[in-house]
PDB file of C-alpha atoms in Angstrom:
ATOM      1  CA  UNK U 128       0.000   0.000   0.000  1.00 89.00           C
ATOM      2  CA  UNK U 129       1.060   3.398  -0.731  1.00 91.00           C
ATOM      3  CA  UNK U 130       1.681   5.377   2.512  1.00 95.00           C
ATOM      4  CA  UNK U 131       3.033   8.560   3.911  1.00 97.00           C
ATOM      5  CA  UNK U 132       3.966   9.160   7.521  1.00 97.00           C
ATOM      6  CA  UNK U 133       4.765  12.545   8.552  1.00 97.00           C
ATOM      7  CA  UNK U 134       6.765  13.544  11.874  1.00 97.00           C
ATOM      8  CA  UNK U 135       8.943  15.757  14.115  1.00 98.00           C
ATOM      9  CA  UNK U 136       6.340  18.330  14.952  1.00 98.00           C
ATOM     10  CA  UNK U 137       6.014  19.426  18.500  1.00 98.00           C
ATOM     11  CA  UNK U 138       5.993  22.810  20.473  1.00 98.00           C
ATOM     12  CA  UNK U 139       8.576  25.395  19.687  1.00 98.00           C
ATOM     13  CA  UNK U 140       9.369  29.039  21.043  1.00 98.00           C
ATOM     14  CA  UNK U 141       8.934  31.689  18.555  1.00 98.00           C
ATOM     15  CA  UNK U 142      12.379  32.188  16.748  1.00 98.00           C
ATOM     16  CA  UNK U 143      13.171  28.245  17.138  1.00 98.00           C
ATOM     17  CA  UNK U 144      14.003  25.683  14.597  1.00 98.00           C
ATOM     18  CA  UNK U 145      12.119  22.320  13.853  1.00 98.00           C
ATOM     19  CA  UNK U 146      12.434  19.806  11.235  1.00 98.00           C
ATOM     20  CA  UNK U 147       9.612  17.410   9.948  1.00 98.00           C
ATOM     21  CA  UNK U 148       9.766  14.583   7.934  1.00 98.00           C
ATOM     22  CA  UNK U 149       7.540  12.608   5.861  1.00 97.00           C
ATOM     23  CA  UNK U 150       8.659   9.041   5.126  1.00 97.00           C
ATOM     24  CA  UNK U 151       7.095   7.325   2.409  1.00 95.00           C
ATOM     25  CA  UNK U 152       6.177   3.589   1.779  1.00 95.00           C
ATOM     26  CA  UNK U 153       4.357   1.156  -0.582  1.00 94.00           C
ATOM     27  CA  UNK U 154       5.911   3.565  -3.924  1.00 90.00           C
ATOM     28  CA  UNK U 155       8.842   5.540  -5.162  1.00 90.00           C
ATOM     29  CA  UNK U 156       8.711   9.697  -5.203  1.00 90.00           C
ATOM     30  CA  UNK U 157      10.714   9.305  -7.970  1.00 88.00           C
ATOM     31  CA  UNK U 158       7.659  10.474 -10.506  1.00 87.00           C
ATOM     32  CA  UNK U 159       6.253  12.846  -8.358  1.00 92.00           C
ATOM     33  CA  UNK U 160       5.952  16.345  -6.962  1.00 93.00           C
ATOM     34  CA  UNK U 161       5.754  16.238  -3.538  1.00 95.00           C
ATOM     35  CA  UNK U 162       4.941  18.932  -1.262  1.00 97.00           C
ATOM     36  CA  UNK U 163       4.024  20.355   2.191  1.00 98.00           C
ATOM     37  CA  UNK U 164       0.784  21.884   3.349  1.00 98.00           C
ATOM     38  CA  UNK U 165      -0.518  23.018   6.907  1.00 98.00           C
ATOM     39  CA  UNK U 166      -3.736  23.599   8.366  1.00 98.00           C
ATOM     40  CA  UNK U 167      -5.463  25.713  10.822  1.00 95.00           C
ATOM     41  CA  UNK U 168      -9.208  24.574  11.983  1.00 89.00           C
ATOM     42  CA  UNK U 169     -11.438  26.351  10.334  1.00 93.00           C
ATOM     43  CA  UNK U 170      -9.266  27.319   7.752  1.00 95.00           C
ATOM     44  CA  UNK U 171      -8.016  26.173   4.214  1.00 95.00           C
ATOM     45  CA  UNK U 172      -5.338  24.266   3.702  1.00 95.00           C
ATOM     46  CA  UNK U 173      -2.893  25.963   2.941  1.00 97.00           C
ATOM     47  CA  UNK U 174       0.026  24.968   0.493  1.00 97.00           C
ATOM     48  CA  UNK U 175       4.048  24.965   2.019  1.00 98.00           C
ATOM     49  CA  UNK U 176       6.389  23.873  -0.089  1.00 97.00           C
ATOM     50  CA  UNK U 177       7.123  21.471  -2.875  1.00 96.00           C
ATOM     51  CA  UNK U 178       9.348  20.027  -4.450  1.00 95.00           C
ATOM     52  CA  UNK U 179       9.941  17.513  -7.781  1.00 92.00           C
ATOM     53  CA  UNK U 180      11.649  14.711  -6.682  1.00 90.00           C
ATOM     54  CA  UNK U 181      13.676  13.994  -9.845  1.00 88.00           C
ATOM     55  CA  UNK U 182      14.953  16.952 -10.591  1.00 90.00           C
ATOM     56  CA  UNK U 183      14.834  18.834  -7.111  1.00 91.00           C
ATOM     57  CA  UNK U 184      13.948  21.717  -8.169  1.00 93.00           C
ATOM     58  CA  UNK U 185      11.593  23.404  -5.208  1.00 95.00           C
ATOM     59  CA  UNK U 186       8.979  26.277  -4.960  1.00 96.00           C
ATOM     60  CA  UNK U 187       7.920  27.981  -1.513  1.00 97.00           C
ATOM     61  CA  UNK U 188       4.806  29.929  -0.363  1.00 97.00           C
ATOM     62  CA  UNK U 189       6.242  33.532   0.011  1.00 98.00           C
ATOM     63  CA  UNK U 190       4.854  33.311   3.756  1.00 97.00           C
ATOM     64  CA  UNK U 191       8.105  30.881   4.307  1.00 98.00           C
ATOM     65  CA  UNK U 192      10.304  31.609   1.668  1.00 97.00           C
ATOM     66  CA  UNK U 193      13.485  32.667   3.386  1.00 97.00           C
ATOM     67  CA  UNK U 194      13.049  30.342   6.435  1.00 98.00           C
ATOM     68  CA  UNK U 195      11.883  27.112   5.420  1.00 98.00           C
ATOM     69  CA  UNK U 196      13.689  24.492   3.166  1.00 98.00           C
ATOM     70  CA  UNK U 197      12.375  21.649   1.624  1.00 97.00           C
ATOM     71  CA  UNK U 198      14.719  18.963   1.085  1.00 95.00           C
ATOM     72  CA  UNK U 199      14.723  14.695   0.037  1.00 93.00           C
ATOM     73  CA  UNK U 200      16.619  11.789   0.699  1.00 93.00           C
ATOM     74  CA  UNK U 201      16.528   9.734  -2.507  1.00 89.00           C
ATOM     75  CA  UNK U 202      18.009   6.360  -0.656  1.00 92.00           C
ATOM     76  CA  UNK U 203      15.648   6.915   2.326  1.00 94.00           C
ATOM     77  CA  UNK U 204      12.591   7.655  -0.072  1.00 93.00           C
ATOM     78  CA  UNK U 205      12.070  10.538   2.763  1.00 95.00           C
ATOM     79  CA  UNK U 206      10.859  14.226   2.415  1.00 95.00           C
ATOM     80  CA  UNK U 207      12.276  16.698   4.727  1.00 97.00           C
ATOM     81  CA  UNK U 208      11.229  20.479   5.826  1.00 98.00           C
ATOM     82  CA  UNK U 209      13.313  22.192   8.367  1.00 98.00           C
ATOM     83  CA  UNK U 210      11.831  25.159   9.600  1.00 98.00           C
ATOM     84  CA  UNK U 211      13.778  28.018  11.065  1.00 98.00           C
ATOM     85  CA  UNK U 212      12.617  31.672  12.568  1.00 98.00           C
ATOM     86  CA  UNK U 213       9.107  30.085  13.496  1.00 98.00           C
ATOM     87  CA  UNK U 214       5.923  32.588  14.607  1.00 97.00           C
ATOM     88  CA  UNK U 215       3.040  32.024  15.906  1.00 97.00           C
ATOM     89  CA  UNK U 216       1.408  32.056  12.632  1.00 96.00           C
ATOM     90  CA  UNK U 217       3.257  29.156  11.932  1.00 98.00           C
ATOM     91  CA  UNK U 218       1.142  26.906  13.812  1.00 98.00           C
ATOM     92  CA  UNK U 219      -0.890  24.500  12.264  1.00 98.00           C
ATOM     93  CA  UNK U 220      -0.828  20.478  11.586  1.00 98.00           C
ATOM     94  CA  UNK U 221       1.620  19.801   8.368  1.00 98.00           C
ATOM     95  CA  UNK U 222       0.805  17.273   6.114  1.00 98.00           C
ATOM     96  CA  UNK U 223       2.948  15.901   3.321  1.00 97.00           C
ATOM     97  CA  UNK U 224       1.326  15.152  -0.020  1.00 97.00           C
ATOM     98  CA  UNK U 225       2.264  14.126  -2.872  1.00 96.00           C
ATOM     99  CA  UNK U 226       0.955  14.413  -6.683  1.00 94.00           C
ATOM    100  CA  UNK U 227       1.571  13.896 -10.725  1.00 89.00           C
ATOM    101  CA  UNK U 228      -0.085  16.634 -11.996  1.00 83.00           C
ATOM    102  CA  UNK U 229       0.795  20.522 -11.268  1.00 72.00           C
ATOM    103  CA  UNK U 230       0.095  23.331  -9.347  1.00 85.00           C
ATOM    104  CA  UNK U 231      -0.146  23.963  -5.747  1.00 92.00           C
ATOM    105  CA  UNK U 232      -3.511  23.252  -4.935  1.00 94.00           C
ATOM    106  CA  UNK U 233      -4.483  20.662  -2.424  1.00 94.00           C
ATOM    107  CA  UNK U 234      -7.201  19.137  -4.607  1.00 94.00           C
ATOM    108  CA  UNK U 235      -4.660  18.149  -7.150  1.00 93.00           C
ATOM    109  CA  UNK U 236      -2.235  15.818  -4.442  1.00 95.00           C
ATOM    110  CA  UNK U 237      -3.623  12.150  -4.435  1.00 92.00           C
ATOM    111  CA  UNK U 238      -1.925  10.825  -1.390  1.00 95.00           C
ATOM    112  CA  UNK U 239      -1.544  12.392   2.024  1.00 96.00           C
ATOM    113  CA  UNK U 240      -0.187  11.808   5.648  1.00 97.00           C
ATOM    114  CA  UNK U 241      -2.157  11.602   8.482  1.00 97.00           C
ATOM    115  CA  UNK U 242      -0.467  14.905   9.754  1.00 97.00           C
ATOM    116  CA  UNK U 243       1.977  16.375  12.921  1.00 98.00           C
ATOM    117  CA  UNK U 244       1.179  19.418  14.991  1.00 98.00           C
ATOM    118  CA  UNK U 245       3.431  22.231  15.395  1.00 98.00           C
ATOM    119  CA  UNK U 246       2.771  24.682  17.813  1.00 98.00           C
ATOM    120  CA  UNK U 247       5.018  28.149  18.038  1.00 98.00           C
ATOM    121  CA  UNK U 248       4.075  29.511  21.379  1.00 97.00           C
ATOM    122  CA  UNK U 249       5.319  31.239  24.403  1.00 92.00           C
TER     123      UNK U 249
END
C-alpha cells in the first residue's frame, strides 16, 4: 500500500528551529511532486512547499520563503522540511502530499499523511 507518515512536529518558542519529515512507503517519489501543506481549523489548507523529486527543483509559499527548506533523501525515499525563525502564525498540523499533476492546490495531491502538529508559542 502506498503510505506517507509525517513527523517531528512538536511545540517550539517563537524564533526556534524544527524539522519534519515525511517518510514514504508502498511507492517511489521518484515520478512525483511532492509537497508540504498546513492547516489551521477552520481554515483552508494551505500549500508549504514542494518540491519535484527527480529533478529537485523546489517552490515555496512567500509566507516561508526565506526560512523554510524543503529537502529529500533519494536512498531513504524521505521528504524533509526544516523550519527556522518560526511565529506564531506558523502553527498548524503539516501534512505531506504528494501528486503527478501541477500546481499547488491541495485538490490536485492524491496521497496524504495523516499529519503532525506544530505549535510556536510562548
Amino acid at each position: 500500500q502506498k503510505q506517507l507518515v509525517e513527523s517531528g512536529g512538536g511545540l517550539v518558542q517563537p524564533g526556534g528551529s524544527l524539522r519534519l519529515s515525511c517518510a514514504a512507503s508502498g511507492f517511489s517519489l521518484e515520478h512525483y511532486a511532492i509537497a508540504w501543506f498546513r492547516q489551521i481549523p477552520g481554515k483552508e489548507r494551505e500549500f508549504v512547499a514542494k518540491v519535484w523529486w527527480s529533478s529537485g527543483n523546489t517552490l515555496y509559499a512567500d509566507s516561508v520563503k526565506g526560512r523554510f527548506t524543503i529537502s529529500r533523501d533519494n536512498a531513504k525515499n524521505t521528504l524533509f522540511l526544516q523550519m527556522t525563525s518560526l511565529k506564531p502564525e506558523d502553527t498548524a498540523v503539516y501534512y505531506c502530499a504528494a501528486s503527478r499533476t501541477a500546481g499547488t492546490n491541495a485538490n490536485n495531491y492524491d496521497y496524504w499523511g495523516q499529519g503532525t502538529q506544530v505549535t510556536v508559542s510562548l
